[in-house]
Tab-separated table of C-alpha atoms and ligand atoms in Angstrom:
chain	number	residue	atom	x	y	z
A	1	UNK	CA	34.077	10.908	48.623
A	2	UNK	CA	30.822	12.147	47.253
A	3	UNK	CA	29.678	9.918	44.169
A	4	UNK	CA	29.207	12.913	41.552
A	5	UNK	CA	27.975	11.570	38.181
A	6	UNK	CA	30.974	10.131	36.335
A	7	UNK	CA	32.716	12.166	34.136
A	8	UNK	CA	32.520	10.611	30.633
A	9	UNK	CA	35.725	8.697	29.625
A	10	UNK	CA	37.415	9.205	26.767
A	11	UNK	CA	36.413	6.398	25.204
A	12	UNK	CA	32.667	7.250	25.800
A	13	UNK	CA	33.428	10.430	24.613
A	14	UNK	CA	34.840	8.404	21.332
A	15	UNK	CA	32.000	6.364	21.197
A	16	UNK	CA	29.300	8.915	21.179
A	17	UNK	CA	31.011	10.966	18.488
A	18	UNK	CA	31.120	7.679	16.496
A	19	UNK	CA	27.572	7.728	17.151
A	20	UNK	CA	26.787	10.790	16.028
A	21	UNK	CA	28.653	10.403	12.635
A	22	UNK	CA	26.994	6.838	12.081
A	23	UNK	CA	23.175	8.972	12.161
A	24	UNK	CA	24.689	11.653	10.289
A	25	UNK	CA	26.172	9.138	7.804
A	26	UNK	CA	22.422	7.070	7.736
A	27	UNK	CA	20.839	10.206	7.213
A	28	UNK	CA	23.329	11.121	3.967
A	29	UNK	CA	22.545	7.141	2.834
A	30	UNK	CA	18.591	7.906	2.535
A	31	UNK	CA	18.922	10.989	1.012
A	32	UNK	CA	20.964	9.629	-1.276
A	33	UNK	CA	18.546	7.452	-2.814
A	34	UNK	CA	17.592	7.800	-5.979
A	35	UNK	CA	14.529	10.356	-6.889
A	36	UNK	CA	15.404	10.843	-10.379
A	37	UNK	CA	16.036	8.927	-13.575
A	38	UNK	CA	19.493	9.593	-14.008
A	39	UNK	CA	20.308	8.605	-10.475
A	40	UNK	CA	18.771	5.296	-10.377
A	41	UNK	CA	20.300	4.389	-14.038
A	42	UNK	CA	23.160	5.582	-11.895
A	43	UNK	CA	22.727	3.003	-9.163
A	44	UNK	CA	21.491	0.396	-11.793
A	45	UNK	CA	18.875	-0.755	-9.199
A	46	UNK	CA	14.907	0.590	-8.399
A	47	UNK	CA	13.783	0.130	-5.095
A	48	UNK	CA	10.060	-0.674	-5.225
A	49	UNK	CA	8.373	-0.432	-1.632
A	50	UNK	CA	5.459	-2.482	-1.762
A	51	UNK	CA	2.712	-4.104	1.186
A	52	UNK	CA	2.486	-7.701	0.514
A	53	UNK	CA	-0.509	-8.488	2.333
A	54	UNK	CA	-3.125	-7.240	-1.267
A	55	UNK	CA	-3.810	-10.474	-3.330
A	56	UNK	CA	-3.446	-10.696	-6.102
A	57	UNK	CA	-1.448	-6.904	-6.982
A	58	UNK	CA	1.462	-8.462	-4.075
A	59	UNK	CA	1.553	-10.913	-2.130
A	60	UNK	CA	3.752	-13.489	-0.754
A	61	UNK	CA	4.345	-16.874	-2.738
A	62	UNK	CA	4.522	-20.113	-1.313
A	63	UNK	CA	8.099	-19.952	-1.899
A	64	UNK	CA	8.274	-16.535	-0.031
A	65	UNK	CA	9.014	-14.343	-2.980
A	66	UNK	CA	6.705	-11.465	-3.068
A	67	UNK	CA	4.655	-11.744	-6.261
A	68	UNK	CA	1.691	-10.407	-7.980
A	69	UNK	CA	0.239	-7.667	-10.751
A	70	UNK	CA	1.938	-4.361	-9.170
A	71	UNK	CA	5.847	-6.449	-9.288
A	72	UNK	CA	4.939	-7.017	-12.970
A	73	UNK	CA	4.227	-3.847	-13.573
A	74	UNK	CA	7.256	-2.116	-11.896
A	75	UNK	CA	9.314	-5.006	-12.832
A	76	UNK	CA	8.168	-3.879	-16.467
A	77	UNK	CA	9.693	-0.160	-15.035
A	78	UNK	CA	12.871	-1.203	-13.910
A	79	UNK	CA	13.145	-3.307	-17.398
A	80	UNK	CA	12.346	-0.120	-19.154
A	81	UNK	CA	14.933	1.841	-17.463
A	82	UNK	CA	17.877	-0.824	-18.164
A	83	UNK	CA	17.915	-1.292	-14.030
A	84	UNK	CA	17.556	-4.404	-11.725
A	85	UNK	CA	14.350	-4.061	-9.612
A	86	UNK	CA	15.088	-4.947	-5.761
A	87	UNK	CA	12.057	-5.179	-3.537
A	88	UNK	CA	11.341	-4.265	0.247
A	89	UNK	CA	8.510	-5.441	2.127
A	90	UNK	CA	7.160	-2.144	4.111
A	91	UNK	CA	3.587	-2.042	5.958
A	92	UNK	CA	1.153	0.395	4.316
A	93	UNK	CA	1.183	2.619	7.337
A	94	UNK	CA	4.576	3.297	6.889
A	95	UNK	CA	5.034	3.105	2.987
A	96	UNK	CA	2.655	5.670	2.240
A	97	UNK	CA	3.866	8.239	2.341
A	98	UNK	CA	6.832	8.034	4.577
A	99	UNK	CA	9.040	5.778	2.716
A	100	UNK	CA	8.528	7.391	-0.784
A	101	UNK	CA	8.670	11.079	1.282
A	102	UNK	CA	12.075	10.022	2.784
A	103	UNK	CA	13.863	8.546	0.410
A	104	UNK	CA	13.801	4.870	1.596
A	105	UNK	CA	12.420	3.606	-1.888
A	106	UNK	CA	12.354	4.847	-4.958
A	107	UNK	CA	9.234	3.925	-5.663
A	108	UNK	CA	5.889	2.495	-4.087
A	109	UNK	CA	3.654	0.016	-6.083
A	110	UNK	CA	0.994	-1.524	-3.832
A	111	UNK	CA	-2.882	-0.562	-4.937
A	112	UNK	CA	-2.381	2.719	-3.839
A	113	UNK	CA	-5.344	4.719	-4.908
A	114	UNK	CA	-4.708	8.223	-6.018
A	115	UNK	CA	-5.798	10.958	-4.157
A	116	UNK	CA	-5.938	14.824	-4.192
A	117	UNK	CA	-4.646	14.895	-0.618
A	118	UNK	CA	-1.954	12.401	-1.161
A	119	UNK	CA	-0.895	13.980	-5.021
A	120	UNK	CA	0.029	17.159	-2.677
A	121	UNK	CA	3.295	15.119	-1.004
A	122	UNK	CA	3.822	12.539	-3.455
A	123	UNK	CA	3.750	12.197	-7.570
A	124	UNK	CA	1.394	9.503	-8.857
A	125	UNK	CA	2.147	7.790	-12.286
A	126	UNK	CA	-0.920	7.704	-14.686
A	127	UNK	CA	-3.937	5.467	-13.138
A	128	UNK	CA	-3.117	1.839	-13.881
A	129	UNK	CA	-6.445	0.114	-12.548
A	130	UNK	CA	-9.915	1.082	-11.710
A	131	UNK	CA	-11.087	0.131	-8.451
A	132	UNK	CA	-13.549	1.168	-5.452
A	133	UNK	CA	-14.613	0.845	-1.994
A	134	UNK	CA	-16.689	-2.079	-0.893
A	135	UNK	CA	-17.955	-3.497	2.246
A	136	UNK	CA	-17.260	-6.581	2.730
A	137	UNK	CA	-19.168	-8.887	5.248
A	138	UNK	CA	-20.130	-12.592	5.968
A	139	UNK	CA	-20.914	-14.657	3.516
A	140	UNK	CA	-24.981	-14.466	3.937
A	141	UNK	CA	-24.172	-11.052	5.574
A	142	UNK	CA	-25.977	-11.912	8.545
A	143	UNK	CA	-25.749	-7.238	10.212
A	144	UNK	CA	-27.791	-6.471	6.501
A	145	UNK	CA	-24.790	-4.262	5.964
A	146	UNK	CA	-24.785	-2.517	2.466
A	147	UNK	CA	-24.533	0.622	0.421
A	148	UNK	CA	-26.320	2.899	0.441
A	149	UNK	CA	-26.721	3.524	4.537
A	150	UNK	CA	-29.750	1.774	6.361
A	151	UNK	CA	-30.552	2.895	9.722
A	152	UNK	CA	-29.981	-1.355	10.971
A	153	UNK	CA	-26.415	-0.132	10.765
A	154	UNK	CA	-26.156	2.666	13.330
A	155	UNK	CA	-23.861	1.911	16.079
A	156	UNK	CA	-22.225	-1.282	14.659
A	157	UNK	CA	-18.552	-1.535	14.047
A	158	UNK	CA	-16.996	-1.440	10.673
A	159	UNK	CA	-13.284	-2.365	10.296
A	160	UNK	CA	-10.898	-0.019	8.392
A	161	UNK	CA	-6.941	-0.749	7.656
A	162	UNK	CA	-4.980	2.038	9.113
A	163	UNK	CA	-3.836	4.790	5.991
A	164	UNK	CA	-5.974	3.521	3.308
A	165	UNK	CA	-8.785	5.150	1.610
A	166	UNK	CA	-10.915	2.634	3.059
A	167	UNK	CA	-10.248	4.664	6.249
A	168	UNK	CA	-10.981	7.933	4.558
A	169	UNK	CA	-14.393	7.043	2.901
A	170	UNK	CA	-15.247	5.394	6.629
A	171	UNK	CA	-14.688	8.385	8.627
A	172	UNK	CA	-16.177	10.484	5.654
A	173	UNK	CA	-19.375	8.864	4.673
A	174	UNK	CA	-20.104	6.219	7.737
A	175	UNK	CA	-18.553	8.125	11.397
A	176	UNK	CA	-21.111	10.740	10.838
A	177	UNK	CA	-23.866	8.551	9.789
A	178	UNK	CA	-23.459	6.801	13.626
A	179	UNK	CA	-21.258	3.728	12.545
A	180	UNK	CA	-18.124	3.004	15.680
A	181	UNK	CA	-14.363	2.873	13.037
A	182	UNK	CA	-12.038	0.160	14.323
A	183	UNK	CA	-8.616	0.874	12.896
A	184	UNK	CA	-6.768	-2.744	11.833
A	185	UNK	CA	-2.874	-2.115	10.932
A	186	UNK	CA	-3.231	-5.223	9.168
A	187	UNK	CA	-6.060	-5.976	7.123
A	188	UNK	CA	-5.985	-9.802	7.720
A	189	UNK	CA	-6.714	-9.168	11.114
A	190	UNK	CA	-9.707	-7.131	10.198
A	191	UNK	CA	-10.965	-10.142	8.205
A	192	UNK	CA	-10.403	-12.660	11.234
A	193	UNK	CA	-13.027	-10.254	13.217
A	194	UNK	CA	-14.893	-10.066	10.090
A	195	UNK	CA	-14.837	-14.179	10.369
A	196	UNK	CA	-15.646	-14.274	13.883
A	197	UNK	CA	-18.510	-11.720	13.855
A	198	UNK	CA	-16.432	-9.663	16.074
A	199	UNK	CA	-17.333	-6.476	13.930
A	200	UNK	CA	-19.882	-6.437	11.122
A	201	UNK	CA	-17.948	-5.275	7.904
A	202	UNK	CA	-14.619	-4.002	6.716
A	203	UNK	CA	-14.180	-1.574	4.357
A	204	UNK	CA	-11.570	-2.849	1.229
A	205	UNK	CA	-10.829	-2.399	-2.189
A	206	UNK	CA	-13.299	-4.273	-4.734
A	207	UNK	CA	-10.804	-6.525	-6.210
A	208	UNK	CA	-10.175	-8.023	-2.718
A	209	UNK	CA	-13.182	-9.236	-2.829
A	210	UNK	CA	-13.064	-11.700	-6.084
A	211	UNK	CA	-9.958	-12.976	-4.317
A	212	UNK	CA	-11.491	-13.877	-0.935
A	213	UNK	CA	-14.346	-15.694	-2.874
A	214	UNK	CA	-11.586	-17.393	-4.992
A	215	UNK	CA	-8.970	-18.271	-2.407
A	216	UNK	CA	-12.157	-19.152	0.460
A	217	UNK	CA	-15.030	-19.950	-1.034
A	218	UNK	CA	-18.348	-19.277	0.705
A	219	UNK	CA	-16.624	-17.157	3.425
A	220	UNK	CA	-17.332	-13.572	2.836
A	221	UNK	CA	-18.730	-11.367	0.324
A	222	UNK	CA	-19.452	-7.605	-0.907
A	223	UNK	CA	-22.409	-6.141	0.560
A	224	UNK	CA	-24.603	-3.532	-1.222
A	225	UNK	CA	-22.797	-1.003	-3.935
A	226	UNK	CA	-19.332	0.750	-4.065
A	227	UNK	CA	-18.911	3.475	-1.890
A	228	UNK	CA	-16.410	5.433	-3.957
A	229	UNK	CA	-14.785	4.404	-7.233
A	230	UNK	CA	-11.161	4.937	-7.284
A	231	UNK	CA	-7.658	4.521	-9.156
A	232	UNK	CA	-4.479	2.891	-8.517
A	233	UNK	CA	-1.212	4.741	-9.321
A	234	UNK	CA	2.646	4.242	-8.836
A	235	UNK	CA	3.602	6.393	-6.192
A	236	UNK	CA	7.266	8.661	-6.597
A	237	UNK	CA	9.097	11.345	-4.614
A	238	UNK	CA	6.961	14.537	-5.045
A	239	UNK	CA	8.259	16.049	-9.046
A	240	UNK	CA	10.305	13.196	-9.891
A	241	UNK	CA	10.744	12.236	-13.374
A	242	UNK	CA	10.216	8.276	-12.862
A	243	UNK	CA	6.698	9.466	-12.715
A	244	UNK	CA	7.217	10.206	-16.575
A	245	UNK	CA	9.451	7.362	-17.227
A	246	UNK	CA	6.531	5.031	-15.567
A	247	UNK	CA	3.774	6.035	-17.537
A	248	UNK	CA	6.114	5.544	-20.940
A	249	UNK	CA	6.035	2.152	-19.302
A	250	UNK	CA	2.067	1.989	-18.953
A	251	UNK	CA	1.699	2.978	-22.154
A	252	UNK	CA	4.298	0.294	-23.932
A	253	UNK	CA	2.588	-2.326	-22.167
A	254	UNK	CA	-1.197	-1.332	-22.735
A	255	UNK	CA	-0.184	-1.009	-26.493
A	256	UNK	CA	2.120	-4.386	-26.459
A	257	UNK	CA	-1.132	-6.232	-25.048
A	258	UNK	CA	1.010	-7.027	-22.293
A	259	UNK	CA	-0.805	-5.232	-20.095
A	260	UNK	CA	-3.646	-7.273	-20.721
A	261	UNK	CA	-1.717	-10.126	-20.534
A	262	UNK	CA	-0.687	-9.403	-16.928
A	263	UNK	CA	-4.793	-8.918	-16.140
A	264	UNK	CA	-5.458	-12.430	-17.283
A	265	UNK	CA	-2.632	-13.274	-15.369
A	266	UNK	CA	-3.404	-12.334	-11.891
A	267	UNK	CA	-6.658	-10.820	-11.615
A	268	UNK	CA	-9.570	-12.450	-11.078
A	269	UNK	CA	-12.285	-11.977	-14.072
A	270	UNK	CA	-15.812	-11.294	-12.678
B	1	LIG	N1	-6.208	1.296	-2.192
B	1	LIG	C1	-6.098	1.507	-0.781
B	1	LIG	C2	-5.272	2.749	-0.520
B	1	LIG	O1	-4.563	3.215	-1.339
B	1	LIG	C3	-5.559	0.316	-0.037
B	1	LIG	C4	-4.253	-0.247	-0.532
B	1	LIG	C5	-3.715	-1.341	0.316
B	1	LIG	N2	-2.562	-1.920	-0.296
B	1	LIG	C6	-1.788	-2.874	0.260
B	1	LIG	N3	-0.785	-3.347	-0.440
B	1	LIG	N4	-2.028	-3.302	1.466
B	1	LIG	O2	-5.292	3.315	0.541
């Protein structure tokens, strides 16, 4: 007897058609998310994709519940809209824009600056904070790493987090100036290298900054000026109308002082 491949049983043959409808039934479930007003009032629940790894906009508590200005502020959305807010951890590689793009969440708070590039797949809701690129270095910054360029910086490494702007600006302004990228998915690990003198600077947003020097002292600091200035915005499927229902939102609570409020709250005053 020759041992031809087996012929598929019928139960295989069961089983893989199962299969086949469970994708096709998963792929159904994420378009069916919501992208528009009506269909998350539908649902009565927003799901806000958010990185929880950016003190103080979100961040995990001590008691594990992710926290922070941006959950305020689409908390405040969801509130507005008369729907329950549910939350979902996602890494910033994969939140922007793939989870918004596919469906996954409805909506993606989580310091994301707004950019030209990114405005062409995704909607952004009206800025909501000012912010900028910084290097940030030892405290005592011992490479004399700062902006603008200095030629003592030519060849040394400067950490980036995978998908942020911080990436952009470094392959924009500092590759062709002769500085060597090093991609971090996550950004504390970028910091522990920062720490260890393992590479000279990271590139982050300014506000992460006050933070470090609040939550470790005497550790690290901003070197020289912002590279680029920049603005934070929610992020929404590309044309959805949340965009419009957010910024109602943005402008209730910058009129209510709550807005404020949630500043004093969370960020930390220079
Ligand atoms: N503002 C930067 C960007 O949009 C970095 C945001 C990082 N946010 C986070 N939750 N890890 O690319």
């Amino acid at each position: 007897m020759t041992a031809g491949r087996p012929r598929p049983s019928p139960r295989c043959a069961t089983l893989s058609r199962m299969k086949r409808f469970l994708a096709l039934l998963l792929t159904l479930c994420a378009v069916a998310q919501a992208t528009t007003v009506a269909e998350v009032k539908k649902k009565g629940v927003l799901v806000l994709g958010t990185d929880p790894t950016f003190t103080p906009f979100e961040f995990k508590g001590a008691d594990g519940q992710i926290q922070g200005f941006d959950i305020d502020i689409a908390r405040a959305v969801a509130k507005d809209l008369g729907v329950k807010l549910e939350i979902r951890a996602v890494g910033f590689g994969a939140l922007m824009p793939q989870s918004v793009t596919s469906g996954r969440v409805d909506m993606a708070v989580s310091g994301i600056t707004i950019t030209a590039e990114r405005a062409k797949i995704v909607s952004f809701s009206a800025p909501y904070y000012r912010s900028a690129q910084v290097f940030i270095v030892k405290q005592g910054n011992p490479s004399r790493f700062g902006w603008p360029w200095n030629s003592a910086m030519k060849g040394k490494t400067i950490g980036v987090q995978a998908n942020t702007t911080g990436q952009y600006v470094a392959n924009d302004l500092l590759k062709p100036r002769g500085a060597v990228i090093k991609v971090y998915d996550d950004f504390a690990a970028g910091l522990a290298d920062v720490r260890a003198g393992r590479i000279a600077a990271l590139i982050g947003d300014a506000p992460t900054v006050a933070d470090l020097q609040k939550r470790l002292p005497g550790q690290f600091q901003q070197a020289g000026s912002a590279l680029a200035a920049e603005d934070y915005g929610m992020v929404f499927k590309k044309n959805s109308d949340l965009a419009a229902a957010a910024n109602k939102t943005l402008a209730r609570l910058r009129s209510s002082g709550e807005y404020q409020a949630l500043l004093n709250k969370w960020i930390v005053q220079k």
